[in-house]
Amino acid sequence: MDKVKITIIGAGCVGLAIAHELSFEHDDIIVLEKWDSFGRDTSSRNSEVIHAGIYYNFNSLKAKLCVEGNKLIYEMCKKKNIPYKNCGKIILATELSETDNVEELFKNAKKNNCSGLELISSKKINEMEPEIKGISGLFSKTTGIIDTHKFMKAMEIESEQNGVTFSYSSEVVNIDHNGEEYEILIKDSDGKKFSFLTEIVINCAGLYADKIASLAGIDIIKEDLRIDYYKGEYFSISNRHKGKIKRLIYPVPTPLSLGLHAVIMLDGSLKVGPNAFQIDTINYDVDETHRNEFFNESTKYMPFIEEADLQPDMSGIRPKLFYKNTPYQDFYISHEKTKGLKGFINLIGIESPGLTASPAIAKYVKQTIKDECL
Ligand SMILES: Cc1cc2nc3c(=O)[nH]c(=O)nc-3n(C[C@H](O)[C@H](O)[C@H](O)COP(=O)(O)OP(=O)(O)OC[C@H]3O[C@@H](n4cnc5c(N)ncnc54)[C@H](O)[C@@H]3O)c2cc1C
């Protein structure tokens, strides 16, 4: 039977970043992806924001890997000519009761070692963004936007040049562990099956990462690793408002999401989203009847919008982990040796800021392999 040293399951931005990072030190890497190209799920269905690391709990992986990822991603954009804009962002209090939230976020961000932060008054908000309404805000200079497709393409190209094999239309359908190695069974788009052996498995299967963990023999219910799906829809804002705001504008966050924010695309066009609600099965429809919710939320800080300016655009789905019924606040990244799976690394619940953190996640996984798997 064929053998490969390292198998990465999933070619979203996280799988690609790991393949890219490992390709400079390791030979014999394969990336398995069930679609016929990279980044077809969550990695192409997000706000494309390079986050600063403001929101996440001190010392969490999310905080550390986001702050590190922010720097790495800008470096990579410059080095590889990936389109990006370091536009900055303002988190707004639109009611007096929210000013404390903004100040708390500022303190938290400082603890997380975020740079380029400033608490700003309504006067300053008005100078910076005359079309925006807010009573106070937190300005983040290091937040930006990126062309995610080109980011992923650059990582795919360089990984291939370094010898990584990308096997598209290859869905992992079974994993057997003989104590030493893993036998991976894949199914292609014609339904043909093929299996091979591998020493190290890195599970970056996004919305299906819990299913892959389960194929490897992990009891995902007992271990609190079952993913729930939380959809986030976006509505586009009419192009007559293109260019009206220069910075990303966010409300204060909710326990489930960063709130319905104004997204700026690289061409200056605007969107608003994402909302957050649970779904049972994966589908990317946008419910037109949600327009009113989007209108009410966005006009709290973008009073220039009229309801007819909003059109259903796209959606993405968050892979949410819950720990004892409360949203788990961190990424789950674990070498599962204590579960009897030496060489098996799970990345589960890689929701926002997974895009920003991806290059730092890759370095973290590389170190884990070096310290624990070889
Ligand atoms: C609405 C929304 C907005 C967001 N906004 C931002 C943002 O602005 N900034 C930010 O930093 N982050 C953001 N995120 C988070 C970010 O998009 C994700 O963290 C990131 O894309 C996750 O990448 P991934 O590679 O882990 O998953 P995915 O992109 O989902 O990739 C997983 C891949 O695994 C493949 N796969 C699954 N099962 C199998 C199998 N059995 N066999 C083979 N392949 C398989 C899938 O086909 C898929 O291609 C947002 C997320 C959402 C939902």
CSV table of N, CA and C in Angstrom, one decimal, residues 219-300:
chain,number,residue,atom,x,y,z
A,219,ASP,N,-14.9,9.9,20.5
A,219,ASP,CA,-16.3,10.1,20.9
A,219,ASP,C,-16.6,11.6,21.0
A,220,ILE,N,-17.1,12.2,19.9
A,220,ILE,CA,-17.2,13.6,19.9
A,220,ILE,C,-18.2,14.2,20.9
A,221,ILE,N,-19.2,13.4,21.2
A,221,ILE,CA,-20.2,13.8,22.2
A,221,ILE,C,-19.6,13.9,23.6
A,222,LYS,N,-19.0,12.8,23.9
A,222,LYS,CA,-18.3,12.7,25.3
A,222,LYS,C,-17.2,13.8,25.4
A,223,GLU,N,-16.5,14.0,24.4
A,223,GLU,CA,-15.4,15.0,24.4
A,223,GLU,C,-15.8,16.4,24.2
A,224,ASP,N,-17.1,16.7,24.0
A,224,ASP,CA,-17.6,18.0,23.7
A,224,ASP,C,-17.0,18.6,22.5
A,225,LEU,N,-16.9,17.8,21.4
A,225,LEU,CA,-16.3,18.2,20.2
A,225,LEU,C,-17.3,18.2,19.0
A,226,ARG,N,-18.5,18.1,19.3
A,226,ARG,CA,-19.5,18.1,18.2
A,226,ARG,C,-19.7,19.6,17.8
A,227,ILE,N,-19.7,19.8,16.4
A,227,ILE,CA,-19.9,21.1,15.9
A,227,ILE,C,-21.4,21.4,15.7
A,228,ASP,N,-21.8,22.6,16.1
A,228,ASP,CA,-23.1,23.2,15.7
A,228,ASP,C,-22.9,24.2,14.6
A,229,TYR,N,-23.8,24.3,13.7
A,229,TYR,CA,-23.7,25.3,12.5
A,229,TYR,C,-24.4,26.6,12.8
A,230,TYR,N,-23.7,27.7,12.8
A,230,TYR,CA,-24.3,29.0,12.9
A,230,TYR,C,-24.1,29.8,11.7
A,231,LYS,N,-25.2,30.0,10.9
A,231,LYS,CA,-25.1,30.7,9.7
A,231,LYS,C,-24.9,32.2,9.9
A,232,GLY,N,-24.1,32.9,8.9
A,232,GLY,CA,-24.0,34.3,8.9
A,232,GLY,C,-24.3,34.8,7.5
A,233,GLU,N,-25.4,35.6,7.4
A,233,GLU,CA,-25.7,36.1,6.1
A,233,GLU,C,-25.2,37.5,5.9
A,234,TYR,N,-25.0,37.9,4.6
A,234,TYR,CA,-24.6,39.3,4.3
A,234,TYR,C,-25.6,39.8,3.3
A,235,PHE,N,-25.9,41.1,3.4
A,235,PHE,CA,-26.6,41.9,2.4
A,235,PHE,C,-25.7,42.9,1.8
A,236,SER,N,-25.7,43.0,0.4
A,236,SER,CA,-24.9,44.1,-0.2
A,236,SER,C,-25.6,45.4,0.0
A,237,ILE,N,-24.8,46.5,0.0
A,237,ILE,CA,-25.4,47.8,0.1
A,237,ILE,C,-25.2,48.5,-1.3
A,238,SER,N,-26.3,49.1,-1.8
A,238,SER,CA,-26.3,49.7,-3.2
A,238,SER,C,-25.0,50.5,-3.5
A,239,ASN,N,-24.5,50.3,-4.7
A,239,ASN,CA,-23.3,50.9,-5.1
A,239,ASN,C,-23.4,52.5,-5.2
A,240,ARG,N,-24.6,53.0,-5.0
A,240,ARG,CA,-24.6,54.5,-4.9
A,240,ARG,C,-23.9,55.0,-3.6
A,241,HIS,N,-23.7,54.0,-2.7
A,241,HIS,CA,-23.0,54.4,-1.4
A,241,HIS,C,-21.5,54.0,-1.5
A,242,LYS,N,-21.1,53.5,-2.6
A,242,LYS,CA,-19.7,53.1,-2.7
A,242,LYS,C,-18.7,54.2,-2.3
A,243,GLY,N,-17.7,53.8,-1.5
A,243,GLY,CA,-16.7,54.8,-1.1
A,243,GLY,C,-17.2,55.8,0.0
A,244,LYS,N,-18.4,55.6,0.6
A,244,LYS,CA,-18.9,56.6,1.6
A,244,LYS,C,-18.2,56.4,2.9
A,245,ILE,N,-17.7,55.1,3.2
A,245,ILE,CA,-16.9,54.9,4.4
A,245,ILE,C,-15.6,54.3,4.0
A,246,LYS,N,-14.6,54.7,4.8
A,246,LYS,CA,-13.2,54.3,4.5
A,246,LYS,C,-12.7,53.2,5.4
A,247,ARG,N,-13.3,53.1,6.6
A,247,ARG,CA,-12.9,52.1,7.5
A,247,ARG,C,-14.0,51.1,7.8
A,248,LEU,N,-13.6,49.9,8.3
A,248,LEU,CA,-14.6,48.9,8.7
A,248,LEU,C,-15.3,49.5,9.9
A,249,ILE,N,-16.6,49.3,10.0
A,249,ILE,CA,-17.4,49.9,11.1
A,249,ILE,C,-18.1,48.7,11.8
A,250,TYR,N,-17.8,48.5,13.1
A,250,TYR,CA,-18.4,47.4,13.8
A,250,TYR,C,-19.2,47.9,15.0
A,251,PRO,N,-20.3,47.2,15.3
A,251,PRO,CA,-21.0,47.5,16.6
A,251,PRO,C,-20.3,46.8,17.7
A,252,VAL,N,-20.8,46.9,18.9
A,252,VAL,CA,-20.2,46.1,20.0
A,252,VAL,C,-20.6,44.6,19.8
A,253,PRO,N,-19.7,43.7,20.1
A,253,PRO,CA,-20.0,42.3,19.8
A,253,PRO,C,-21.1,41.6,20.6
A,254,THR,N,-21.7,40.5,20.1
A,254,THR,CA,-22.7,39.8,20.9
A,254,THR,C,-21.9,38.5,21.3
A,255,PRO,N,-22.5,37.6,22.2
A,255,PRO,CA,-21.8,36.4,22.6
A,255,PRO,C,-21.6,35.5,21.5
A,256,LEU,N,-22.4,35.5,20.4
A,256,LEU,CA,-22.2,34.6,19.3
A,256,LEU,C,-21.4,35.1,18.1
A,257,SER,N,-21.3,36.4,18.0
A,257,SER,CA,-20.6,37.0,16.8
A,257,SER,C,-20.1,38.4,17.1
A,258,LEU,N,-19.4,38.9,16.1
A,258,LEU,CA,-18.9,40.3,16.2
A,258,LEU,C,-19.9,41.3,15.9
A,259,GLY,N,-21.1,40.9,15.6
A,259,GLY,CA,-22.2,41.8,15.3
A,259,GLY,C,-22.3,42.2,13.8
A,260,LEU,N,-23.4,42.7,13.4
A,260,LEU,CA,-23.6,43.1,12.0
A,260,LEU,C,-22.8,44.3,11.7
A,261,HIS,N,-21.7,44.1,10.9
A,261,HIS,CA,-20.8,45.2,10.7
A,261,HIS,C,-20.8,45.6,9.2
A,262,ALA,N,-20.2,46.8,9.0
A,262,ALA,CA,-20.1,47.3,7.6
A,262,ALA,C,-18.8,46.7,7.0
A,263,VAL,N,-18.9,46.0,6.0
A,263,VAL,CA,-17.8,45.3,5.3
A,263,VAL,C,-17.4,46.1,4.1
A,264,ILE,N,-16.1,46.5,4.0
A,264,ILE,CA,-15.6,47.2,2.8
A,264,ILE,C,-14.9,46.2,1.9
A,265,MET,N,-15.3,46.1,0.7
A,265,MET,CA,-14.6,45.3,-0.3
A,265,MET,C,-13.4,46.0,-0.8
A,266,LEU,N,-12.4,45.3,-1.4
A,266,LEU,CA,-11.2,46.0,-1.9
A,266,LEU,C,-11.5,47.1,-3.0
A,267,ASP,N,-12.7,46.9,-3.7
A,267,ASP,CA,-13.1,47.9,-4.7
A,267,ASP,C,-13.9,49.0,-4.2
A,268,GLY,N,-14.0,49.1,-2.8
A,268,GLY,CA,-14.7,50.2,-2.2
A,268,GLY,C,-16.2,49.9,-2.0
A,269,SER,N,-16.8,48.8,-2.6
A,269,SER,CA,-18.2,48.6,-2.4
A,269,SER,C,-18.4,48.1,-1.0
A,270,LEU,N,-19.7,48.1,-0.6
A,270,LEU,CA,-20.0,47.9,0.8
A,270,LEU,C,-21.0,46.7,1.0
A,271,LYS,N,-20.9,46.0,2.1
A,271,LYS,CA,-21.9,45.0,2.5
A,271,LYS,C,-22.1,45.2,4.0
A,272,VAL,N,-23.2,44.5,4.4
A,272,VAL,CA,-23.4,44.5,5.9
A,272,VAL,C,-23.7,43.0,6.3
A,273,GLY,N,-23.1,42.7,7.4
A,273,GLY,CA,-23.3,41.3,7.9
A,273,GLY,C,-22.2,40.9,8.8
A,274,PRO,N,-22.1,39.7,9.3
A,274,PRO,CA,-23.0,38.7,9.2
A,274,PRO,C,-23.9,38.6,10.4
A,275,ASN,N,-25.2,38.1,10.2
A,275,ASN,CA,-26.0,37.8,11.4
A,275,ASN,C,-25.6,36.5,11.9
A,276,ALA,N,-26.3,35.9,12.9
A,276,ALA,CA,-25.9,34.6,13.5
A,276,ALA,C,-27.1,33.9,13.9
A,277,PHE,N,-27.4,32.7,13.3
A,277,PHE,CA,-28.5,31.9,13.8
A,277,PHE,C,-28.1,30.4,13.4
A,278,GLN,N,-28.7,29.5,14.3
A,278,GLN,CA,-28.4,28.1,14.1
A,278,GLN,C,-29.1,27.5,13.0
A,279,ILE,N,-28.4,26.6,12.3
A,279,ILE,CA,-29.1,25.8,11.2
A,279,ILE,C,-28.8,24.3,11.4
A,280,ASP,N,-29.6,23.4,10.9
A,280,ASP,CA,-29.4,22.0,11.1
A,280,ASP,C,-28.5,21.4,10.0
A,281,THR,N,-28.8,21.9,8.8
A,281,THR,CA,-28.0,21.3,7.7
A,281,THR,C,-27.4,22.4,6.9
A,282,ILE,N,-26.2,22.1,6.3
A,282,ILE,CA,-25.5,23.2,5.6
A,282,ILE,C,-26.2,23.6,4.3
A,283,ASN,N,-26.5,24.9,4.2
A,283,ASN,CA,-27.0,25.5,3.0
A,283,ASN,C,-26.6,27.0,3.0
A,284,TYR,N,-26.4,27.5,1.8
A,284,TYR,CA,-25.8,28.9,1.8
A,284,TYR,C,-26.9,29.9,1.3
A,285,ASP,N,-28.2,29.6,1.4
A,285,ASP,CA,-29.2,30.5,1.0
A,285,ASP,C,-29.2,31.7,1.9
A,286,VAL,N,-29.6,32.9,1.3
A,286,VAL,CA,-29.8,34.1,2.1
A,286,VAL,C,-31.3,34.4,2.2
A,287,ASP,N,-31.8,34.5,3.4
A,287,ASP,CA,-33.3,34.7,3.5
A,287,ASP,C,-33.6,36.2,3.4
A,288,GLU,N,-34.3,36.4,2.3
A,288,GLU,CA,-34.6,37.8,2.0
A,288,GLU,C,-35.5,38.5,3.0
A,289,THR,N,-36.2,37.7,3.8
A,289,THR,CA,-37.1,38.3,4.8
A,289,THR,C,-36.2,38.9,6.0
A,290,HIS,N,-34.9,38.6,6.0
A,290,HIS,CA,-34.1,39.1,7.0
A,290,HIS,C,-33.6,40.6,6.8
A,291,ARG,N,-34.1,41.1,5.6
A,291,ARG,CA,-33.7,42.5,5.2
A,291,ARG,C,-34.0,43.5,6.3
A,292,ASN,N,-35.2,43.3,6.9
A,292,ASN,CA,-35.6,44.3,7.9
A,292,ASN,C,-34.6,44.3,9.1
A,293,GLU,N,-34.2,43.1,9.6
A,293,GLU,CA,-33.2,43.0,10.7
A,293,GLU,C,-31.9,43.8,10.3
A,294,PHE,N,-31.5,43.5,9.0
A,294,PHE,CA,-30.2,44.2,8.6
A,294,PHE,C,-30.4,45.7,8.5
A,295,PHE,N,-31.6,46.1,8.1
A,295,PHE,CA,-31.8,47.6,7.9
A,295,PHE,C,-31.8,48.2,9.3
A,296,ASN,N,-32.5,47.6,10.3
A,296,ASN,CA,-32.6,48.2,11.6
A,296,ASN,C,-31.2,48.2,12.3
A,297,GLU,N,-30.4,47.2,12.2
A,297,GLU,CA,-29.1,47.2,12.8
A,297,GLU,C,-28.2,48.1,12.2
A,298,SER,N,-28.1,48.1,10.8
A,298,SER,CA,-27.1,48.9,10.1
A,298,SER,C,-27.4,50.4,10.2
A,299,THR,N,-28.7,50.8,10.2
A,299,THR,CA,-29.0,52.2,10.3
A,299,THR,C,-28.7,52.8,11.6
A,300,LYS,N,-28.4,52.0,12.6
A,300,LYS,CA,-28.0,52.5,14.0
A,300,LYS,C,-26.7,53.3,13.8
